[in-house]
mmCIF file of C-alpha atoms in Angstrom:
data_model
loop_
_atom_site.group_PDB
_atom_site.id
_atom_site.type_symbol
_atom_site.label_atom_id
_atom_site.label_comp_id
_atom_site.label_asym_id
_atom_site.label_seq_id
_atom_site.Cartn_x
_atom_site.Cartn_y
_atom_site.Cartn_z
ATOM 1 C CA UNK A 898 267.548 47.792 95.630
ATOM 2 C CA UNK A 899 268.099 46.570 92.047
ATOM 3 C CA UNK A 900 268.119 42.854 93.189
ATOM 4 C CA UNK A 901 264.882 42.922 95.260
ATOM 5 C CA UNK A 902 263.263 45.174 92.278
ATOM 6 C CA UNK A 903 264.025 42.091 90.022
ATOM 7 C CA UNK A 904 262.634 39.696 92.543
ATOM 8 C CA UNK A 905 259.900 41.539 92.927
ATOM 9 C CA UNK A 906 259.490 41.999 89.513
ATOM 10 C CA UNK A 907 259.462 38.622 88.501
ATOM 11 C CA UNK A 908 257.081 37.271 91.028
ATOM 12 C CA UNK A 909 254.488 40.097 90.087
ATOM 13 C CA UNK A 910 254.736 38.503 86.659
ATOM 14 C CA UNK A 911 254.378 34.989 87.704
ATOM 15 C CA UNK A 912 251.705 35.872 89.785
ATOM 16 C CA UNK A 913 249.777 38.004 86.366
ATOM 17 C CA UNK A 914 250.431 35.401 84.148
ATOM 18 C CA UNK A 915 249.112 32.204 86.736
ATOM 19 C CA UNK A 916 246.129 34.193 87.757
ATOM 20 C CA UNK A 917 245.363 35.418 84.612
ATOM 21 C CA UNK A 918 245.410 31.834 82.991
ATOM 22 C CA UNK A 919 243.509 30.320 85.660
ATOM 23 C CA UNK A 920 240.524 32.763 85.205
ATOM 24 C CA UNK A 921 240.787 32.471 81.848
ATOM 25 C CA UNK A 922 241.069 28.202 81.940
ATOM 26 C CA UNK A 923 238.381 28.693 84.223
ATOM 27 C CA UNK A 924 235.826 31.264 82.302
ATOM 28 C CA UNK A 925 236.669 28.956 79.043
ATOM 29 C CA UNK A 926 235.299 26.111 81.172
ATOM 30 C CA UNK A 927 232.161 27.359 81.831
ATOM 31 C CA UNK A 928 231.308 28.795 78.240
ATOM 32 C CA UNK A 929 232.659 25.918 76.595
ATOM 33 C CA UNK A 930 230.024 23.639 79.418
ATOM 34 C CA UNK A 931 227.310 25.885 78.622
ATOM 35 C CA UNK A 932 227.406 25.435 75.322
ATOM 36 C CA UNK A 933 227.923 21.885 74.481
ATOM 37 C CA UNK A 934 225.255 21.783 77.421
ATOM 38 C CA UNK A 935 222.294 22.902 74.802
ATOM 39 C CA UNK A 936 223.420 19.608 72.803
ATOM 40 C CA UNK A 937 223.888 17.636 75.793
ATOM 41 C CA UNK A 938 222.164 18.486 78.485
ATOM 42 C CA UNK A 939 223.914 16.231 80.689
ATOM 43 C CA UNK A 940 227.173 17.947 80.310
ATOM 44 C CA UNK A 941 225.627 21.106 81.541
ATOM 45 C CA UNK A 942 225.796 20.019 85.027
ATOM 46 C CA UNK A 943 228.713 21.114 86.775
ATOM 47 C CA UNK A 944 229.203 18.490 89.130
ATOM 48 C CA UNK A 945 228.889 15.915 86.389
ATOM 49 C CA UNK A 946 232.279 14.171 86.841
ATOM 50 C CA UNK A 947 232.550 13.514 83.371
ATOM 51 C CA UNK A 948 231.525 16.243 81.284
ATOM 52 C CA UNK A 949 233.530 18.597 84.293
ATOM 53 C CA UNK A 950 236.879 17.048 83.249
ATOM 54 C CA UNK A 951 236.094 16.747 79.386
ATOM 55 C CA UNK A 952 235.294 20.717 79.513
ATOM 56 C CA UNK A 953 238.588 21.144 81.232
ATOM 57 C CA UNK A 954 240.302 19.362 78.812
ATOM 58 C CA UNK A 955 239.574 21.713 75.691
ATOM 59 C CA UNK A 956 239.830 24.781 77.892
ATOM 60 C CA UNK A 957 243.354 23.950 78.724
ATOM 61 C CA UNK A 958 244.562 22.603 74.966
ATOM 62 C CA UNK A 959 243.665 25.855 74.271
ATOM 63 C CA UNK A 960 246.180 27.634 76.043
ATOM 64 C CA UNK A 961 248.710 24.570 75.966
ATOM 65 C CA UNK A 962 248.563 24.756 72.178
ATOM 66 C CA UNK A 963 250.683 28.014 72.557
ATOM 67 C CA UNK A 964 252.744 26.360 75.805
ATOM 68 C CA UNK A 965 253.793 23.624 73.645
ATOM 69 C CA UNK A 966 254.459 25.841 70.730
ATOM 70 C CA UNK A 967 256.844 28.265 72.600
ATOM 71 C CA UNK A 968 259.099 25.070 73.827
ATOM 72 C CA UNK A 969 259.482 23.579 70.397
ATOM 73 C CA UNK A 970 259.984 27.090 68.523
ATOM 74 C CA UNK A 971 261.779 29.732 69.694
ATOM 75 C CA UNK A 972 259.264 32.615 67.559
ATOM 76 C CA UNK A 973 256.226 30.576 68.854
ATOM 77 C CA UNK A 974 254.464 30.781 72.348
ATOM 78 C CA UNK A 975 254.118 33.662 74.115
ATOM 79 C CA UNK A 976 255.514 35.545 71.240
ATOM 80 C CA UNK A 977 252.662 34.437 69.060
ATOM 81 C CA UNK A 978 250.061 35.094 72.066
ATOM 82 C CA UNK A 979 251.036 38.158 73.567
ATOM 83 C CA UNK A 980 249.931 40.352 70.783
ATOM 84 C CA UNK A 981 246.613 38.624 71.524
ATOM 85 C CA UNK A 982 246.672 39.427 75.108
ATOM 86 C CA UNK A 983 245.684 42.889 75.067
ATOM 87 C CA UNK A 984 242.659 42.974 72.749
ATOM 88 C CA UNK A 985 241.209 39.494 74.397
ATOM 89 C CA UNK A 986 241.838 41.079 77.903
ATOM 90 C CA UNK A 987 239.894 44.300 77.128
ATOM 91 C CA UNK A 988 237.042 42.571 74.884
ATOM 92 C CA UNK A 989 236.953 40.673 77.642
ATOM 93 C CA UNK A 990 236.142 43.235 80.123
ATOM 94 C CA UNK A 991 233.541 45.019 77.659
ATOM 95 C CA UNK A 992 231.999 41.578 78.044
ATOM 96 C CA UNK A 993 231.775 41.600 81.513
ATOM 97 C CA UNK A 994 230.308 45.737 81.236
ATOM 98 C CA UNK A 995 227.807 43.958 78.901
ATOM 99 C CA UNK A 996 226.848 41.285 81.205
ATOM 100 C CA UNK A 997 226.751 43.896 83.848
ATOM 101 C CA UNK A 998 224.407 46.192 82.038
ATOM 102 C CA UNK A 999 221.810 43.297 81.471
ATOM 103 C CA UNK A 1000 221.805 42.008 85.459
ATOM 104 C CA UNK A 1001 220.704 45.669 86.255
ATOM 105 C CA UNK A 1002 218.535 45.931 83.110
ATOM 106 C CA UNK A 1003 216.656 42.475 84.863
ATOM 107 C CA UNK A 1004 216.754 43.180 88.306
ATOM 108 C CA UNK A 1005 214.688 46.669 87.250
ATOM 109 C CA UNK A 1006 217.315 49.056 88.093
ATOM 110 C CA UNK A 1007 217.528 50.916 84.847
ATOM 111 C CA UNK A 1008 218.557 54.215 86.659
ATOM 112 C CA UNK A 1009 221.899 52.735 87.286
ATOM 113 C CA UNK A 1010 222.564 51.457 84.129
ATOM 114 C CA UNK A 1011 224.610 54.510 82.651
ATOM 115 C CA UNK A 1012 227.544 52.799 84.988
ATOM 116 C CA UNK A 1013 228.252 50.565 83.052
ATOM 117 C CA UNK A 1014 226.183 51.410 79.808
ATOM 118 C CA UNK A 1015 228.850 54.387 78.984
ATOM 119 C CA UNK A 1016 232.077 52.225 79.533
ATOM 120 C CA UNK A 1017 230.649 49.161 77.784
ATOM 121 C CA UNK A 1018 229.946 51.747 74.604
ATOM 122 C CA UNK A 1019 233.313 52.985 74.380
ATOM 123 C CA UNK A 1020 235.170 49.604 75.217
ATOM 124 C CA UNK A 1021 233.187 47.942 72.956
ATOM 125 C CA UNK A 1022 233.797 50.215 69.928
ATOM 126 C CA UNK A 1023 237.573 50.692 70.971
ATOM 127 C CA UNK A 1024 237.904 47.218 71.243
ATOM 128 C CA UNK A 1025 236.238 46.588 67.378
ATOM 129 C CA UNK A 1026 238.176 49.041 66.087
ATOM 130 C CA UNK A 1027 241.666 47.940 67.356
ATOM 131 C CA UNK A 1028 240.855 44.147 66.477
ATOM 132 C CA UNK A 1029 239.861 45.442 62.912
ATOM 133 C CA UNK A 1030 243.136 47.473 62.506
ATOM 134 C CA UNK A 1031 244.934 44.134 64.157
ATOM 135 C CA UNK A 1032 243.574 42.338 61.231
ATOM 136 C CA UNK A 1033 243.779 44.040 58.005
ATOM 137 C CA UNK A 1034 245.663 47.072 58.706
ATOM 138 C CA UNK A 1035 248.670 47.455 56.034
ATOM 139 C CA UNK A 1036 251.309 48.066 57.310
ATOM 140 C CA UNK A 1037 253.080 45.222 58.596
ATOM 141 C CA UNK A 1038 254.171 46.282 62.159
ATOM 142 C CA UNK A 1039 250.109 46.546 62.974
ATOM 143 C CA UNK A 1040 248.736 44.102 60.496
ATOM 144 C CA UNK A 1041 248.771 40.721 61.165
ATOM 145 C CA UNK A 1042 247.453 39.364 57.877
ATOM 146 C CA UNK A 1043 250.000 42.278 56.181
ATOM 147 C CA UNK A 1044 252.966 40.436 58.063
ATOM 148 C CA UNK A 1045 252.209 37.324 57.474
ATOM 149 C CA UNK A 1046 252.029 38.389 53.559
ATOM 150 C CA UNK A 1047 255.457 40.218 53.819
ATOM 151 C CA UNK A 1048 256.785 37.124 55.314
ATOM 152 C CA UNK A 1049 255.437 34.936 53.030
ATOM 153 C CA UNK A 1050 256.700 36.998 50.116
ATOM 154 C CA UNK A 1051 260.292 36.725 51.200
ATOM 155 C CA UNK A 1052 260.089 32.961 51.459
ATOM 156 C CA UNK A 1053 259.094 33.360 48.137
ATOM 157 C CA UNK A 1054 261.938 34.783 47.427
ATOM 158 C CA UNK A 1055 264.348 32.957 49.477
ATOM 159 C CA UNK A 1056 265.285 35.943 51.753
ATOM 160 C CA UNK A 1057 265.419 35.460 55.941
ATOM 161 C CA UNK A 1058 264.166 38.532 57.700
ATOM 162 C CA UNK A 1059 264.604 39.424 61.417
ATOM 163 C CA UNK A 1060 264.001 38.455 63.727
ATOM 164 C CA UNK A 1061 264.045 35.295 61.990
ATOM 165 C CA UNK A 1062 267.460 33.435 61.339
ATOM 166 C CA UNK A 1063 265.861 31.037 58.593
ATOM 167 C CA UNK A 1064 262.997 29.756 56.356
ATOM 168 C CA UNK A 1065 261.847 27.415 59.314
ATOM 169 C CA UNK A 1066 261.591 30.683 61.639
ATOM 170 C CA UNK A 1067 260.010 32.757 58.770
ATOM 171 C CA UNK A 1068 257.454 30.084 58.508
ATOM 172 C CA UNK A 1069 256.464 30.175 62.120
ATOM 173 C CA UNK A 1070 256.166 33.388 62.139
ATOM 174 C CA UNK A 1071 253.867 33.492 59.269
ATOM 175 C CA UNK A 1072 251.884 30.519 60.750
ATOM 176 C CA UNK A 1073 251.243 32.902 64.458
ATOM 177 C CA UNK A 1074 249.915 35.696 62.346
ATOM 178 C CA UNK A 1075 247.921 33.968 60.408
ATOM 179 C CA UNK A 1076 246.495 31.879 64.119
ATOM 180 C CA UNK A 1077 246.292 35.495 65.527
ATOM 181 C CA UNK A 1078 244.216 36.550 62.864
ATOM 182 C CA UNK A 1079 242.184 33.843 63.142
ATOM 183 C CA UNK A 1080 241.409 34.244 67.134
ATOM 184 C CA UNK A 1081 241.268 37.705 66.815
ATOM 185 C CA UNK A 1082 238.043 37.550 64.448
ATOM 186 C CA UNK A 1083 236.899 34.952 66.434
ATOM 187 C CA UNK A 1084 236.953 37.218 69.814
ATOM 188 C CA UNK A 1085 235.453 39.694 67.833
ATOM 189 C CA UNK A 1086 232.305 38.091 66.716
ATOM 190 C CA UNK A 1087 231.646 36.445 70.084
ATOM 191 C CA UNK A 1088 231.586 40.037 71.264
ATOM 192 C CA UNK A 1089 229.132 40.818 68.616
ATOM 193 C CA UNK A 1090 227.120 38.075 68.811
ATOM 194 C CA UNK A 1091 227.322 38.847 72.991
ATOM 195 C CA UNK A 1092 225.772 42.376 72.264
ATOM 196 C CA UNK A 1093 222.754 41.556 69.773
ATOM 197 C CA UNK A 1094 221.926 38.521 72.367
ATOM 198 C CA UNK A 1095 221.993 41.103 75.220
ATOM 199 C CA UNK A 1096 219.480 43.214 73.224
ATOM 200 C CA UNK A 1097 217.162 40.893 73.073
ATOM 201 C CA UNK A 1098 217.337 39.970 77.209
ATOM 202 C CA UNK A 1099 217.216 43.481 77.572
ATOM 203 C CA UNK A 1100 214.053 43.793 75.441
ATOM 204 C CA UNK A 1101 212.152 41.214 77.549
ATOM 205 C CA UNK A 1102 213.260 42.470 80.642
ATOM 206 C CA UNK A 1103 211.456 46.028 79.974
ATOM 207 C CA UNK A 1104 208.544 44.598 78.705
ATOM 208 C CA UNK A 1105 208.370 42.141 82.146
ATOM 209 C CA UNK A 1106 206.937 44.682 84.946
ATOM 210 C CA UNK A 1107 208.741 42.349 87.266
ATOM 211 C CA UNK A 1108 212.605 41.759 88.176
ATOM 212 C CA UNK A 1109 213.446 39.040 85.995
ATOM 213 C CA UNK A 1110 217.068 38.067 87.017
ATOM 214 C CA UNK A 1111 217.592 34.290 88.822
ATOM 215 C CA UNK A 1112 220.306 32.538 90.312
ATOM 216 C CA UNK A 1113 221.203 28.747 89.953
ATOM 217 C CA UNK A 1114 220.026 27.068 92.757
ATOM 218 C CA UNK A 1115 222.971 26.434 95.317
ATOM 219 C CA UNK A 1116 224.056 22.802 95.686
ATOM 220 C CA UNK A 1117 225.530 21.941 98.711
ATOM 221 C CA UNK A 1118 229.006 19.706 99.056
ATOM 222 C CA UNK A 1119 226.821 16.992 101.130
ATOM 223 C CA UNK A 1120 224.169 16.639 98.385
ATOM 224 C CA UNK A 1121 226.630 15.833 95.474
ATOM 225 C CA UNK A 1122 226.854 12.169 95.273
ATOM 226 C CA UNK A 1123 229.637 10.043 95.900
ATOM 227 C CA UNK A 1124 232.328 9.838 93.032
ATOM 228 C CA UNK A 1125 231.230 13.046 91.343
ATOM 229 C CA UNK A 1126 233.165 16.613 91.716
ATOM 230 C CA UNK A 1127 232.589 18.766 94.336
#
């Protein structure tokens, strides 16, 4: 039972990690298209064969930054990610409650909005509050700006802490906190900037006596022209 709990064990992981990087190659895709889209109009179109592999291109550097890190460092990688992992994967879901929230808000269903109105509230605020503490907390072990200081201070000093074996490792380690940081204040203000932008849809739609929501019109595999992406 031991051996098929490993092998089961690993393939559930392979499985999380693979479908959890393709949603999130894919979702990074679409903002990153949407919003060099307002510049560009042209590379808005998602079957434009060009724009549709430049798009892809960033959204997977992104991740392959940290891929490439983790085989040329040791302390790098998924060691630098994963403490990312769980505040991007619930800010992302308070996203997706906000998102929610306005589709209903549009298509005039307000009674059912306290479905995902509730949630979205205490995600949202959980989710701040955690990234916050993340951030500047003091002490070290939560902190990633405090252990990228205690680090640095005993490179200052010329002193290897674990689970570093020297300077070099120290220095990475300092260098992932200090990304983390970074990407962590990042997700947060997307989220913010998500909320105040839902307001404001959410205004309209009340003050429209109509349902307001639309979807893209559906292209169909035999319209696309030749040569482009289907």
């Amino acid at each position: 039972m031991m051996a098929f709990w490993y092998h089961f064990a690993i393939l559930f992981e392979a499985l999380f990690i693979l479908t959890a990087v393709d949603a999130g190659t894919r979702a990074c895709r679409f903002m990153v298209q949407d919003t060099v889209g307002i510049v560009i109009p042209a590379l808005k179109q998602s079957h434009n064969f060009f724009g549709s592999r430049v798009v892809t291109a960033v959204a997977v550097s992104g991740w392959g930054f940290f891929v490439y890190q983790g085989v040329i460092d040791p302390l790098g990688g998924i060691n630098s990610l994963w403490p990312l992992f769980g505040i991007g994967n619930q800010m992302l879901a308070a996203m997706a409650l906000i998102l929610g929230t306005v589709i209903l808000f549009k298509m005039k269903k307000e009674k059912y909005v306290w479905i995902t109105i509730f949630p979205t509230i205490f995600l949202f605020i959980t989710c701040m509050t955690a990234g916050w503490q993340k951030i500047f907390h003091e002490n070290p072990k939560i902190g990633f700006l405090a252990q990228a200081n205690r680090f640095s201070d005993a490179i200052a000093r010329n002193e290897v802490l674990k689970p570093a074996k020297d300077i070099a490792e120290m220095q990475t380690i300092v260098f992932s906190n200090q990304i983390n940081a970074v990407l962590c204040g990042f997700f947060m203000i997307v989220a913010i900037v998500m909320v105040f932008a839902a307001i404001g849809v959410i205004r309209r739609a009340l003050a429209n006596p109509n349902p307001s929501v639309q979807e893209s019109e559906a292209i169909y595999s035999d319209k696309i022209p030749a040569g482009e992406v289907k």
